[in-house]
mmCIF file of C-alpha atoms in Angstrom:
data_model
loop_
_atom_site.group_PDB
_atom_site.id
_atom_site.type_symbol
_atom_site.label_atom_id
_atom_site.label_comp_id
_atom_site.label_asym_id
_atom_site.label_seq_id
_atom_site.Cartn_x
_atom_site.Cartn_y
_atom_site.Cartn_z
ATOM 1 C CA MET A 12 0.000 0.000 0.000
ATOM 2 C CA GLU A 13 1.419 3.407 -0.957
ATOM 3 C CA THR A 14 1.708 5.963 1.817
ATOM 4 C CA GLU A 15 0.882 8.929 -0.457
ATOM 5 C CA GLY A 16 -2.263 10.545 0.794
ATOM 6 C CA ALA A 17 -2.299 8.271 3.841
ATOM 7 C CA VAL A 18 -2.614 9.675 7.321
ATOM 8 C CA VAL A 19 -0.296 8.586 10.129
ATOM 9 C CA LEU A 20 -2.603 7.183 12.788
ATOM 10 C CA ALA A 21 -0.023 6.010 15.332
ATOM 11 C CA THR A 22 3.615 5.165 15.810
ATOM 12 C CA GLU A 23 5.192 2.474 17.967
ATOM 13 C CA ARG A 24 8.633 1.140 18.723
ATOM 14 C CA TYR A 25 10.194 -1.929 20.305
ATOM 15 C CA GLY A 26 12.936 -0.548 22.513
ATOM 16 C CA SER A 27 15.486 1.173 20.297
ATOM 17 C CA ALA A 28 15.582 -1.697 17.800
ATOM 18 C CA GLU A 29 12.431 -1.237 15.741
ATOM 19 C CA SER A 30 10.062 1.600 14.890
ATOM 20 C CA TRP A 31 6.705 1.209 13.110
ATOM 21 C CA LYS A 32 3.975 3.502 11.807
ATOM 22 C CA TYR A 33 0.262 2.896 11.253
ATOM 23 C CA PHE A 34 -1.193 4.550 8.162
ATOM 24 C CA GLY A 35 -4.850 5.067 7.413
ATOM 25 C CA LYS A 36 -6.195 5.433 3.861
ATOM 26 C CA ASP A 37 -9.610 4.703 2.344
ATOM 27 C CA GLY A 38 -10.784 3.048 5.566
ATOM 28 C CA VAL A 39 -7.832 0.645 5.698
ATOM 29 C CA MET A 40 -5.069 0.662 8.331
ATOM 30 C CA ASP A 41 -1.620 -0.496 7.310
ATOM 31 C CA ARG A 42 1.429 -1.075 9.567
ATOM 32 C CA ARG A 43 4.874 -0.423 8.129
ATOM 33 C CA ARG A 44 8.359 -0.464 9.535
ATOM 34 C CA GLU A 45 10.409 2.721 9.357
ATOM 35 C CA GLY A 46 13.777 2.644 7.616
ATOM 36 C CA SER A 47 15.171 0.334 4.909
ATOM 37 C CA GLU A 48 13.144 -2.769 4.150
ATOM 38 C CA GLY A 49 15.679 -4.379 1.811
ATOM 39 C CA ASP A 50 17.404 -6.351 4.560
ATOM 40 C CA SER A 51 14.294 -7.451 6.432
ATOM 41 C CA ARG A 52 15.417 -11.085 6.369
ATOM 42 C CA GLY A 53 18.785 -10.141 7.883
ATOM 43 C CA ASN A 54 17.086 -7.991 10.494
ATOM 44 C CA SER A 55 14.756 -10.847 11.324
ATOM 45 C CA ILE A 56 17.682 -13.232 11.951
ATOM 46 C CA VAL A 57 19.474 -10.659 14.067
ATOM 47 C CA GLY A 58 16.264 -9.943 15.945
ATOM 48 C CA VAL A 59 15.748 -13.619 16.759
ATOM 49 C CA PHE A 60 19.358 -13.933 17.924
ATOM 50 C CA LYS A 61 18.962 -10.897 20.193
ATOM 51 C CA SER A 62 15.708 -12.163 21.674
ATOM 52 C CA VAL A 63 17.283 -15.557 22.443
ATOM 53 C CA PHE A 64 20.637 -14.449 23.873
ATOM 54 C CA LEU A 65 20.227 -10.842 25.038
ATOM 55 C CA PRO A 66 18.013 -9.467 27.825
ATOM 56 C CA GLN A 67 14.675 -7.999 26.878
ATOM 57 C CA GLY A 68 14.943 -4.292 26.147
ATOM 58 C CA TYR A 69 18.655 -4.445 25.279
ATOM 59 C CA PRO A 70 20.530 -2.079 25.268
ATOM 60 C CA GLU A 71 18.407 0.223 27.442
ATOM 61 C CA SER A 72 17.707 -2.470 30.049
ATOM 62 C CA VAL A 73 21.389 -3.105 30.882
ATOM 63 C CA SER A 74 24.448 -1.079 31.860
ATOM 64 C CA LYS A 75 26.573 0.539 29.153
ATOM 65 C CA ASP A 76 29.438 -1.871 29.778
ATOM 66 C CA TYR A 77 27.252 -4.958 29.239
ATOM 67 C CA LEU A 78 28.207 -5.836 25.663
ATOM 68 C CA GLN A 79 31.946 -5.379 26.126
ATOM 69 C CA TYR A 80 31.941 -7.429 29.322
ATOM 70 C CA GLN A 81 29.853 -10.210 27.771
ATOM 71 C CA PHE A 82 32.141 -10.391 24.741
ATOM 72 C CA TRP A 83 35.255 -10.977 26.853
ATOM 73 C CA ASP A 84 33.336 -13.227 29.253
ATOM 74 C CA THR A 85 32.267 -15.357 26.299
ATOM 75 C CA MET A 86 35.861 -15.589 25.084
ATOM 76 C CA GLN A 87 37.141 -16.695 28.485
ATOM 77 C CA ALA A 88 34.328 -19.233 28.855
ATOM 78 C CA PHE A 89 35.222 -20.779 25.477
ATOM 79 C CA CYS A 90 38.914 -21.082 26.425
ATOM 80 C CA SER A 91 37.983 -22.474 29.834
ATOM 81 C CA SER A 92 35.741 -25.059 28.194
ATOM 82 C CA LEU A 93 38.607 -26.322 26.035
ATOM 83 C CA SER A 94 41.038 -26.375 28.979
ATOM 84 C CA GLY A 95 38.428 -28.226 31.012
ATOM 85 C CA THR A 96 38.217 -30.914 28.333
ATOM 86 C CA LEU A 97 41.963 -31.537 28.584
ATOM 87 C CA ALA A 98 41.780 -31.646 32.386
ATOM 88 C CA THR A 99 38.797 -34.013 32.387
ATOM 89 C CA GLN A 100 40.557 -36.414 30.042
ATOM 90 C CA ALA A 101 43.589 -36.426 32.346
ATOM 91 C CA SER A 102 41.424 -37.020 35.428
ATOM 92 C CA LEU A 103 39.622 -39.944 33.810
ATOM 93 C CA LYS A 104 42.934 -41.421 32.775
ATOM 94 C CA GLY A 105 44.236 -40.968 36.316
ATOM 95 C CA VAL A 106 41.358 -42.829 37.955
ATOM 96 C CA GLY A 107 41.880 -45.748 35.599
ATOM 97 C CA VAL A 108 39.656 -45.289 32.577
ATOM 98 C CA GLY A 109 41.204 -47.504 29.897
ATOM 99 C CA ASN A 110 43.380 -49.338 32.415
ATOM 100 C CA GLN A 111 42.299 -52.956 32.898
ATOM 101 C CA GLU A 112 44.110 -53.187 36.234
ATOM 102 C CA ALA A 113 42.168 -50.284 37.755
ATOM 103 C CA THR A 114 39.215 -51.118 40.017
ATOM 104 C CA VAL A 115 35.854 -49.404 40.176
ATOM 105 C CA ALA A 116 36.139 -49.140 43.961
ATOM 106 C CA ALA A 117 39.473 -47.288 43.833
ATOM 107 C CA ALA A 118 38.179 -44.846 41.239
ATOM 108 C CA THR A 119 34.993 -44.263 43.253
ATOM 109 C CA VAL A 120 36.925 -43.575 46.472
ATOM 110 C CA THR A 121 39.164 -41.070 44.686
ATOM 111 C CA TRP A 122 36.151 -39.300 43.215
ATOM 112 C CA LEU A 123 34.354 -39.185 46.574
ATOM 113 C CA LEU A 124 37.419 -37.815 48.354
ATOM 114 C CA ARG A 125 37.772 -35.116 45.718
ATOM 115 C CA ASP A 126 34.112 -34.137 45.993
ATOM 116 C CA GLY A 127 34.183 -34.252 49.805
ATOM 117 C CA THR A 128 37.198 -31.976 50.166
ATOM 118 C CA GLY A 129 35.637 -29.651 47.608
ATOM 119 C CA MET A 130 32.448 -29.384 49.686
ATOM 120 C CA LEU A 131 34.425 -28.516 52.808
ATOM 121 C CA GLY A 132 36.449 -25.950 50.864
ATOM 122 C CA ARG A 133 33.245 -24.364 49.559
ATOM 123 C CA ILE A 134 31.827 -23.935 53.069
ATOM 124 C CA LEU A 135 35.037 -22.555 54.568
ATOM 125 C CA PHE A 136 35.657 -20.093 51.754
ATOM 126 C CA ALA A 137 32.099 -18.743 51.861
ATOM 127 C CA TRP A 138 32.479 -18.292 55.632
ATOM 128 C CA ARG A 139 35.802 -16.443 55.443
ATOM 129 C CA LYS A 140 35.368 -14.354 52.287
ATOM 130 C CA GLY A 141 31.643 -14.195 51.552
ATOM 131 C CA SER A 142 31.271 -10.503 52.406
ATOM 132 C CA LYS A 143 34.265 -9.550 50.248
ATOM 133 C CA LEU A 144 32.652 -10.920 47.089
ATOM 134 C CA ASP A 145 30.318 -7.921 46.833
ATOM 135 C CA SER A 146 32.783 -5.164 47.670
ATOM 136 C CA GLU A 147 35.663 -6.669 45.669
ATOM 137 C CA ALA A 148 33.752 -8.427 42.887
ATOM 138 C CA LYS A 149 36.313 -7.640 40.174
ATOM 139 C CA ILE A 150 39.254 -8.934 42.200
ATOM 140 C CA TRP A 151 37.590 -12.181 43.232
ATOM 141 C CA ARG A 152 36.211 -12.741 39.730
ATOM 142 C CA LEU A 153 39.787 -12.717 38.463
ATOM 143 C CA VAL A 154 41.068 -14.780 41.412
ATOM 144 C CA ALA A 155 38.427 -17.428 40.711
ATOM 145 C CA ASP A 156 39.582 -17.844 37.124
ATOM 146 C CA VAL A 157 43.259 -18.008 38.090
ATOM 147 C CA LEU A 158 42.462 -20.719 40.640
ATOM 148 C CA ASN A 159 40.404 -22.550 38.028
ATOM 149 C CA ASP A 160 43.380 -22.645 35.670
ATOM 150 C CA ILE A 161 45.676 -23.828 38.467
ATOM 151 C CA ALA A 162 43.213 -26.585 39.363
ATOM 152 C CA MET A 163 42.997 -27.795 35.772
ATOM 153 C CA PHE A 164 46.789 -27.745 35.436
ATOM 154 C CA MET A 165 47.050 -29.917 38.546
ATOM 155 C CA GLU A 166 44.512 -32.367 37.105
ATOM 156 C CA ILE A 167 46.499 -32.634 33.874
ATOM 157 C CA LEU A 168 49.723 -33.348 35.786
ATOM 158 C CA ALA A 169 48.144 -35.707 38.329
ATOM 159 C CA PRO A 170 48.303 -38.915 36.190
ATOM 160 C CA TYR A 171 52.071 -38.528 35.902
ATOM 161 C CA PHE A 172 52.414 -38.700 39.710
ATOM 162 C CA PRO A 173 50.361 -41.810 40.567
ATOM 163 C CA ALA A 174 51.637 -41.968 44.160
ATOM 164 C CA PHE A 175 50.203 -38.488 44.834
ATOM 165 C CA PHE A 176 47.248 -38.643 42.469
ATOM 166 C CA THR A 177 44.555 -38.551 45.154
ATOM 167 C CA LEU A 178 46.239 -35.687 47.037
ATOM 168 C CA ILE A 179 46.621 -33.650 43.855
ATOM 169 C CA VAL A 180 43.043 -34.085 42.653
ATOM 170 C CA CYS A 181 41.690 -33.335 46.159
ATOM 171 C CA THR A 182 43.693 -30.107 46.248
ATOM 172 C CA ALA A 183 42.419 -29.275 42.786
ATOM 173 C CA GLY A 184 38.912 -30.024 44.051
ATOM 174 C CA ILE A 185 39.339 -27.464 46.842
ATOM 175 C CA PHE A 186 40.463 -24.855 44.334
ATOM 176 C CA LYS A 187 37.510 -25.622 42.085
ATOM 177 C CA SER A 188 35.116 -25.338 45.013
ATOM 178 C CA ILE A 189 36.474 -21.846 45.691
ATOM 179 C CA VAL A 190 36.015 -21.107 41.999
ATOM 180 C CA GLY A 191 32.395 -22.206 42.231
ATOM 181 C CA VAL A 192 31.632 -19.924 45.176
ATOM 182 C CA ALA A 193 33.657 -16.913 44.054
ATOM 183 C CA GLY A 194 32.676 -17.192 40.392
ATOM 184 C CA GLY A 195 28.965 -17.611 41.072
ATOM 185 C CA ALA A 196 28.791 -14.908 43.745
ATOM 186 C CA THR A 197 30.746 -12.315 41.788
ATOM 187 C CA ARG A 198 28.683 -13.050 38.697
ATOM 188 C CA ALA A 199 25.584 -12.319 40.786
ATOM 189 C CA ALA A 200 27.157 -9.050 41.972
ATOM 190 C CA LEU A 201 27.903 -8.051 38.377
ATOM 191 C CA THR A 202 24.353 -8.962 37.358
ATOM 192 C CA VAL A 203 23.024 -6.539 39.985
ATOM 193 C CA HIS A 204 25.243 -3.860 38.433
ATOM 194 C CA GLN A 205 24.125 -4.667 34.875
ATOM 195 C CA ALA A 206 20.388 -4.803 35.641
ATOM 196 C CA ARG A 207 18.875 -1.355 35.056
ATOM 197 C CA ARG A 208 15.210 -2.366 35.149
ATOM 198 C CA ASP A 209 15.224 -4.774 38.093
ATOM 199 C CA ASN A 210 15.696 -7.487 35.450
ATOM 200 C CA MET A 211 18.371 -9.529 37.212
ATOM 201 C CA ALA A 212 16.579 -12.819 36.545
ATOM 202 C CA ASP A 213 16.348 -12.125 32.794
ATOM 203 C CA ILE A 214 20.022 -11.107 32.583
ATOM 204 C CA SER A 215 21.059 -14.184 34.548
ATOM 205 C CA ALA A 216 18.938 -16.452 32.350
ATOM 206 C CA LYS A 217 20.337 -14.973 29.119
ATOM 207 C CA ASP A 218 23.852 -15.244 30.537
ATOM 208 C CA GLY A 219 23.145 -18.930 31.058
ATOM 209 C CA SER A 220 22.004 -19.234 27.441
ATOM 210 C CA GLN A 221 25.179 -17.539 26.235
ATOM 211 C CA GLU A 222 27.311 -19.844 28.366
ATOM 212 C CA THR A 223 25.468 -22.912 27.079
ATOM 213 C CA LEU A 224 26.053 -21.817 23.480
ATOM 214 C CA VAL A 225 29.753 -21.292 24.215
ATOM 215 C CA ASN A 226 30.040 -24.686 25.901
ATOM 216 C CA LEU A 227 28.336 -26.288 22.914
ATOM 217 C CA ALA A 228 30.888 -24.678 20.604
ATOM 218 C CA GLY A 229 33.655 -25.831 22.941
ATOM 219 C CA LEU A 230 32.243 -29.348 22.861
ATOM 220 C CA LEU A 231 32.369 -29.437 19.062
ATOM 221 C CA VAL A 232 35.982 -28.213 19.041
ATOM 222 C CA SER A 233 36.849 -30.716 21.775
ATOM 223 C CA LEU A 234 35.648 -33.567 19.583
ATOM 224 C CA VAL A 235 38.422 -32.617 17.175
ATOM 225 C CA LEU A 236 41.038 -32.044 19.905
ATOM 226 C CA ILE A 237 40.612 -35.252 21.906
ATOM 227 C CA PRO A 238 41.942 -37.662 19.242
ATOM 228 C CA LEU A 239 44.931 -35.343 18.723
ATOM 229 C CA VAL A 240 45.966 -35.002 22.378
ATOM 230 C CA THR A 241 45.348 -38.586 23.514
ATOM 231 C CA ASP A 242 48.681 -40.111 24.589
ATOM 232 C CA ASN A 243 50.430 -36.896 23.565
ATOM 233 C CA PRO A 244 51.418 -35.028 26.754
ATOM 234 C CA VAL A 245 53.502 -32.398 24.935
ATOM 235 C CA LEU A 246 50.602 -31.331 22.728
ATOM 236 C CA THR A 247 48.222 -31.481 25.701
ATOM 237 C CA LEU A 248 50.360 -29.116 27.783
ATOM 238 C CA SER A 249 51.046 -26.827 24.821
ATOM 239 C CA LEU A 250 47.357 -26.421 24.042
ATOM 240 C CA PHE A 251 46.535 -26.027 27.728
ATOM 241 C CA PHE A 252 49.024 -23.174 28.154
ATOM 242 C CA LEU A 253 47.714 -21.499 24.995
ATOM 243 C CA PHE A 254 44.110 -21.697 26.178
ATOM 244 C CA THR A 255 45.141 -20.570 29.677
ATOM 245 C CA ILE A 256 46.908 -17.455 28.385
ATOM 246 C CA LEU A 257 43.882 -16.554 26.266
ATOM 247 C CA HIS A 258 41.574 -17.327 29.178
ATOM 248 C CA LEU A 259 43.415 -15.073 31.631
ATOM 249 C CA PHE A 260 43.758 -12.272 29.081
ATOM 250 C CA ALA A 261 40.031 -12.377 28.306
ATOM 251 C CA ASN A 262 39.213 -12.380 32.028
ATOM 252 C CA TYR A 263 41.434 -9.380 32.649
ATOM 253 C CA LYS A 264 39.782 -7.479 29.794
ATOM 254 C CA ALA A 265 36.349 -8.498 31.096
ATOM 255 C CA VAL A 266 36.821 -7.160 34.633
ATOM 256 C CA ARG A 267 38.564 -4.067 33.265
ATOM 257 C CA SER A 268 35.536 -3.323 31.080
ATOM 258 C CA VAL A 269 33.169 -3.176 34.079
ATOM 259 C CA VAL A 270 32.280 0.372 35.139
ATOM 260 C CA MET A 271 30.569 0.396 38.539
ATOM 261 C CA GLU A 272 28.980 3.637 39.722
ATOM 262 C CA THR A 273 28.855 2.654 43.397
ATOM 263 C CA PHE A 274 31.721 3.114 45.829
ATOM 264 C CA ASN A 275 33.822 0.380 47.302
ATOM 265 C CA GLU A 276 36.980 1.157 49.283
ATOM 266 C CA ALA A 277 39.271 1.220 46.250
ATOM 267 C CA ARG A 278 37.073 3.428 44.062
ATOM 268 C CA LEU A 279 36.276 5.846 46.880
ATOM 269 C CA SER A 280 39.964 6.097 47.756
ATOM 270 C CA ILE A 281 40.856 6.898 44.119
ATOM 271 C CA VAL A 282 38.154 9.572 43.861
ATOM 272 C CA LEU A 283 38.981 11.169 47.231
ATOM 273 C CA GLN A 284 42.722 11.279 46.625
ATOM 274 C CA GLN A 285 42.277 13.018 43.272
ATOM 275 C CA TYR A 286 39.852 15.490 44.838
ATOM 276 C CA LEU A 287 42.365 16.296 47.574
ATOM 277 C CA ARG A 288 45.117 16.765 44.960
ATOM 278 C CA ASP A 289 43.422 19.055 42.458
ATOM 279 C CA GLY A 290 39.800 19.575 43.498
ATOM 280 C CA THR A 291 38.356 17.507 40.628
ATOM 281 C CA VAL A 292 36.166 14.416 40.873
ATOM 282 C CA PRO A 293 36.930 11.626 38.386
ATOM 283 C CA SER A 294 33.995 10.027 36.611
ATOM 284 C CA PRO A 295 33.077 6.380 37.216
ATOM 285 C CA ILE A 296 34.848 5.413 33.978
ATOM 286 C CA GLN A 297 38.085 7.149 35.015
ATOM 287 C CA ALA A 298 38.068 5.715 38.532
ATOM 288 C CA ASN A 299 37.226 2.186 37.371
ATOM 289 C CA GLN A 300 40.171 2.268 34.963
ATOM 290 C CA LYS A 301 42.496 2.948 37.917
ATOM 291 C CA GLU A 302 40.873 0.457 40.294
ATOM 292 C CA PRO A 303 43.181 -2.473 41.146
ATOM 293 C CA VAL A 304 41.883 -5.855 39.990
ATOM 294 C CA PHE A 305 44.606 -8.017 41.518
ATOM 295 C CA LEU A 306 44.509 -9.321 45.066
ATOM 296 C CA GLU A 307 46.535 -7.248 47.544
ATOM 297 C CA PHE A 308 47.948 -9.373 50.343
ATOM 298 C CA ARG A 309 49.101 -6.526 52.560
ATOM 299 C CA LYS A 310 48.114 -2.893 52.904
ATOM 300 C CA ALA A 311 50.241 -0.282 54.651
ATOM 301 C CA VAL A 312 47.457 0.809 57.023
ATOM 302 C CA PRO A 313 44.324 -1.337 56.532
ATOM 303 C CA ILE A 314 40.822 -0.077 57.327
ATOM 304 C CA LYS A 315 38.247 -2.029 59.351
ATOM 305 C CA LEU A 316 34.632 -0.873 59.166
ATOM 306 C CA GLY A 317 31.794 -1.548 61.600
ATOM 307 C CA VAL A 318 33.964 -2.836 64.447
ATOM 308 C CA ARG A 319 33.218 -3.234 68.148
ATOM 309 C CA LEU A 320 33.737 -0.211 70.398
ATOM 310 C CA GLN A 321 36.681 -1.831 72.169
ATOM 311 C CA GLU A 322 38.575 -1.932 68.883
ATOM 312 C CA VAL A 323 38.418 1.879 68.771
ATOM 313 C CA VAL A 324 38.736 2.838 72.443
ATOM 314 C CA GLN A 325 39.782 0.844 75.496
ATOM 315 C CA SER A 326 39.387 3.366 78.322
ATOM 316 C CA PRO A 327 37.086 6.222 79.364
ATOM 317 C CA GLU A 328 39.902 8.631 78.559
ATOM 318 C CA GLU A 329 40.137 7.349 74.992
ATOM 319 C CA LEU A 330 36.350 7.538 74.663
ATOM 320 C CA ASN A 331 36.522 11.193 75.654
ATOM 321 C CA LEU A 332 39.169 11.731 72.989
ATOM 322 C CA ALA A 333 37.053 9.926 70.389
ATOM 323 C CA LEU A 334 33.996 12.026 71.309
ATOM 324 C CA LYS A 335 35.874 15.322 71.247
ATOM 325 C CA GLU A 336 34.309 16.275 67.927
ATOM 326 C CA ASN A 337 30.769 15.445 69.172
ATOM 327 C CA ASN A 338 30.128 13.188 66.197
ATOM 328 C CA THR A 339 27.216 10.922 67.092
ATOM 329 C CA ARG A 340 27.166 8.824 63.902
ATOM 330 C CA TYR A 341 30.579 7.137 63.977
ATOM 331 C CA LEU A 342 33.858 6.986 65.866
ATOM 332 C CA LEU A 343 37.361 6.550 64.493
ATOM 333 C CA GLY A 344 40.504 5.295 66.115
ATOM 334 C CA VAL A 345 43.783 3.566 65.362
ATOM 335 C CA ARG A 346 44.513 0.203 66.935
ATOM 336 C CA ASN A 347 47.242 -2.318 66.134
ATOM 337 C CA GLY A 348 48.202 -0.559 62.932
ATOM 338 C CA CYS A 349 44.610 -0.441 61.599
ATOM 339 C CA VAL A 350 42.191 2.428 61.173
ATOM 340 C CA CYS A 351 38.996 1.236 62.875
ATOM 341 C CA VAL A 352 35.547 2.763 62.431
ATOM 342 C CA CYS A 353 32.721 2.199 64.905
ATOM 343 C CA LEU A 354 29.295 2.946 63.424
ATOM 344 C CA GLY A 355 26.215 4.251 65.228
ATOM 345 C CA PRO A 356 22.791 2.664 64.651
ATOM 346 C CA ASP A 357 21.307 5.792 63.037
ATOM 347 C CA ALA A 358 24.112 6.338 60.520
ATOM 348 C CA SER A 359 22.957 7.039 56.965
ATOM 349 C CA VAL A 360 24.636 6.083 53.695
ATOM 350 C CA HIS A 361 26.175 9.559 53.571
ATOM 351 C CA ASP A 362 27.566 9.028 57.068
ATOM 352 C CA GLU A 363 29.099 5.761 55.899
ATOM 353 C CA ILE A 364 30.707 7.510 52.930
ATOM 354 C CA ARG A 365 32.032 10.287 55.167
ATOM 355 C CA ALA A 366 33.402 7.798 57.687
ATOM 356 C CA MET A 367 35.139 5.895 54.889
ATOM 357 C CA CYS A 368 36.576 9.119 53.423
ATOM 358 C CA GLN A 369 37.899 10.067 56.832
ATOM 359 C CA ALA A 370 39.393 6.613 57.331
ATOM 360 C CA VAL A 371 41.061 6.794 53.896
ATOM 361 C CA TRP A 372 42.537 10.200 54.718
ATOM 362 C CA LEU A 373 43.700 8.968 58.117
ATOM 363 C CA SER A 374 45.205 5.805 56.631
ATOM 364 C CA GLY A 375 47.161 7.812 54.105
ATOM 365 C CA ASN A 376 48.478 10.292 56.670
ATOM 366 C CA LEU A 377 49.594 7.938 59.436
ATOM 367 C CA GLY A 378 52.644 6.696 57.571
ATOM 368 C CA ALA A 379 55.651 5.981 59.747
ATOM 369 C CA GLN A 380 53.840 7.400 62.767
ATOM 370 C CA SER A 381 51.367 4.504 62.859
ATOM 371 C CA GLN A 382 53.239 3.062 65.842
ATOM 372 C CA LEU A 383 53.207 6.302 67.889
ATOM 373 C CA HIS A 384 50.101 5.979 70.028
ATOM 374 C CA GLU A 385 50.118 9.521 71.384
ATOM 375 C CA ARG A 386 49.951 10.941 67.858
ATOM 376 C CA HIS A 387 46.914 8.886 66.850
ATOM 377 C CA TRP A 388 44.306 11.149 68.352
ATOM 378 C CA GLU A 389 45.934 14.271 66.929
ATOM 379 C CA LYS A 390 45.582 12.749 63.479
ATOM 380 C CA VAL A 391 42.015 11.629 64.193
ATOM 381 C CA HIS A 392 41.002 15.135 65.308
ATOM 382 C CA LYS A 393 42.670 16.658 62.250
ATOM 383 C CA SER A 394 40.779 14.219 60.018
ATOM 384 C CA HIS A 395 37.499 15.503 61.503
ATOM 385 C CA THR A 396 38.537 19.059 60.649
ATOM 386 C CA VAL A 397 39.424 18.059 57.090
ATOM 387 C CA MET A 398 36.069 16.321 56.590
ATOM 388 C CA ASP A 399 34.151 19.312 58.010
ATOM 389 C CA THR A 400 35.842 21.436 55.354
ATOM 390 C CA ILE A 401 35.694 19.250 52.254
ATOM 391 C CA PHE A 402 32.994 16.617 52.603
ATOM 392 C CA ASN A 403 29.865 18.529 51.526
ATOM 393 C CA PRO A 404 31.424 20.008 48.358
ATOM 394 C CA PHE A 405 33.069 16.633 47.705
ATOM 395 C CA LEU A 406 29.706 14.859 47.939
ATOM 396 C CA LYS A 407 28.102 17.343 45.548
ATOM 397 C CA GLY A 408 30.958 16.861 43.096
ATOM 398 C CA VAL A 409 30.666 13.091 43.358
ATOM 399 C CA GLU A 410 26.960 13.180 42.578
ATOM 400 C CA ALA A 411 27.505 15.576 39.661
ATOM 401 C CA ALA A 412 30.164 13.256 38.231
ATOM 402 C CA GLY A 413 27.624 10.428 37.938
ATOM 403 C CA TRP A 414 28.310 8.364 41.051
ATOM 404 C CA ASP A 415 25.478 6.545 42.819
ATOM 405 C CA ILE A 416 25.536 7.682 46.459
ATOM 406 C CA LYS A 417 22.220 6.123 47.445
ATOM 407 C CA ARG A 418 24.022 2.871 48.274
ATOM 408 C CA THR A 419 27.576 1.631 48.608
ATOM 409 C CA LEU A 420 29.647 -1.536 48.365
ATOM 410 C CA LEU A 421 31.779 -0.664 51.384
ATOM 411 C CA ASP A 422 32.618 -3.718 53.458
ATOM 412 C CA TRP A 423 30.907 -2.826 56.745
ATOM 413 C CA ASP A 424 30.701 -5.413 59.499
ATOM 414 C CA GLU A 425 27.486 -5.655 61.515
ATOM 415 C CA TRP A 426 28.510 -4.111 64.864
ATOM 416 C CA ARG A 427 26.479 -0.988 65.774
ATOM 417 C CA VAL A 428 27.127 0.910 68.990
ATOM 418 C CA GLU A 429 25.204 3.577 70.901
ATOM 419 C CA TRP A 430 27.219 5.971 73.046
ATOM 420 C CA LYS A 431 26.682 9.126 75.035
ATOM 421 C CA THR A 432 27.858 12.312 73.398
ATOM 422 C CA LYS A 433 29.834 13.128 76.527
ATOM 423 C CA SER A 434 31.575 10.679 78.822
ATOM 424 C CA ASN A 435 31.584 11.363 82.522
#
């Protein structure tokens, strides 16, 4: 139907992907798509692919870094799938598959021991590091993949050390259990970041579809690889190291592509330090590019948030010193080389951000004097003065730069303390 002389009755669109118009002419209503119609078949195929593997409403329904992250995540999953094939073949060979002298009972015991130690490792790791997986999602995402590669390398080597086979595969099982907890939890944390329409379930489901497609592709490639690497340890190790390098590179690029707009300790420290240097507030993209993604085993002056009162003060005199500024929302102190923050029950998110900023400033200014107890409270009182001067304009600058200050990913413990504003 020609549109000449027709009247546009209505327009509609499907997200940003498609736009349609309804025309009325001679009592007939016709619906036509805007734009070129020559590649409608191609658009239809692309549209089906998007609906199957991408969240509904893409790209508006997800964060801006979604596509880049998913591309690198897909690459690492493909490499991991191929490495996993090599490791599985080695494990099966180690428990006796293809060996007529091997017994079913021995293989079963080895498998049960591996699974049992893995279960214990999963529980212990979740207990010790569960709270860190939200605040340090990028770091633990990368740690999980490094441990996964180490575990697979151990499984490949295990058959060549038959006397220690069970010990090696059990250790690898512990590593893989940590991978399961850290990988799954950090993926959930990243899904929360990516979901912009409370569509976490849809994003998670489509991520599962993408992973299944990648694993299917890895399975097809593995069918070609297995005959080549069987009884060829040199080729097995060579391919494993190739896939591992690609896997780690893709993982690094994936976590580097994530741009979180909420503060954790590292991002807040980066933003605050730049503000103190030159009065400017870096955007989320700039701060995320500088955020460390590798595990730090030791910090000069670590910060502990949400601690018990006795970790900040241990005498009425020290409590008087801590309350000198009449701050009723949080208390700061230095104990055993750590900056400790005690939080009040009525503290808001802004109070938490201010307390963390003050702790970051204090941590950076203790330096070599961290062992001089009498200087601690001088530094604490000076940090209050600094925050009184800079915090409000800093918070306005942070909000203007695009940071989300309605919530944080700061690693607060659960202790909350009520105290009198003045100690007798």
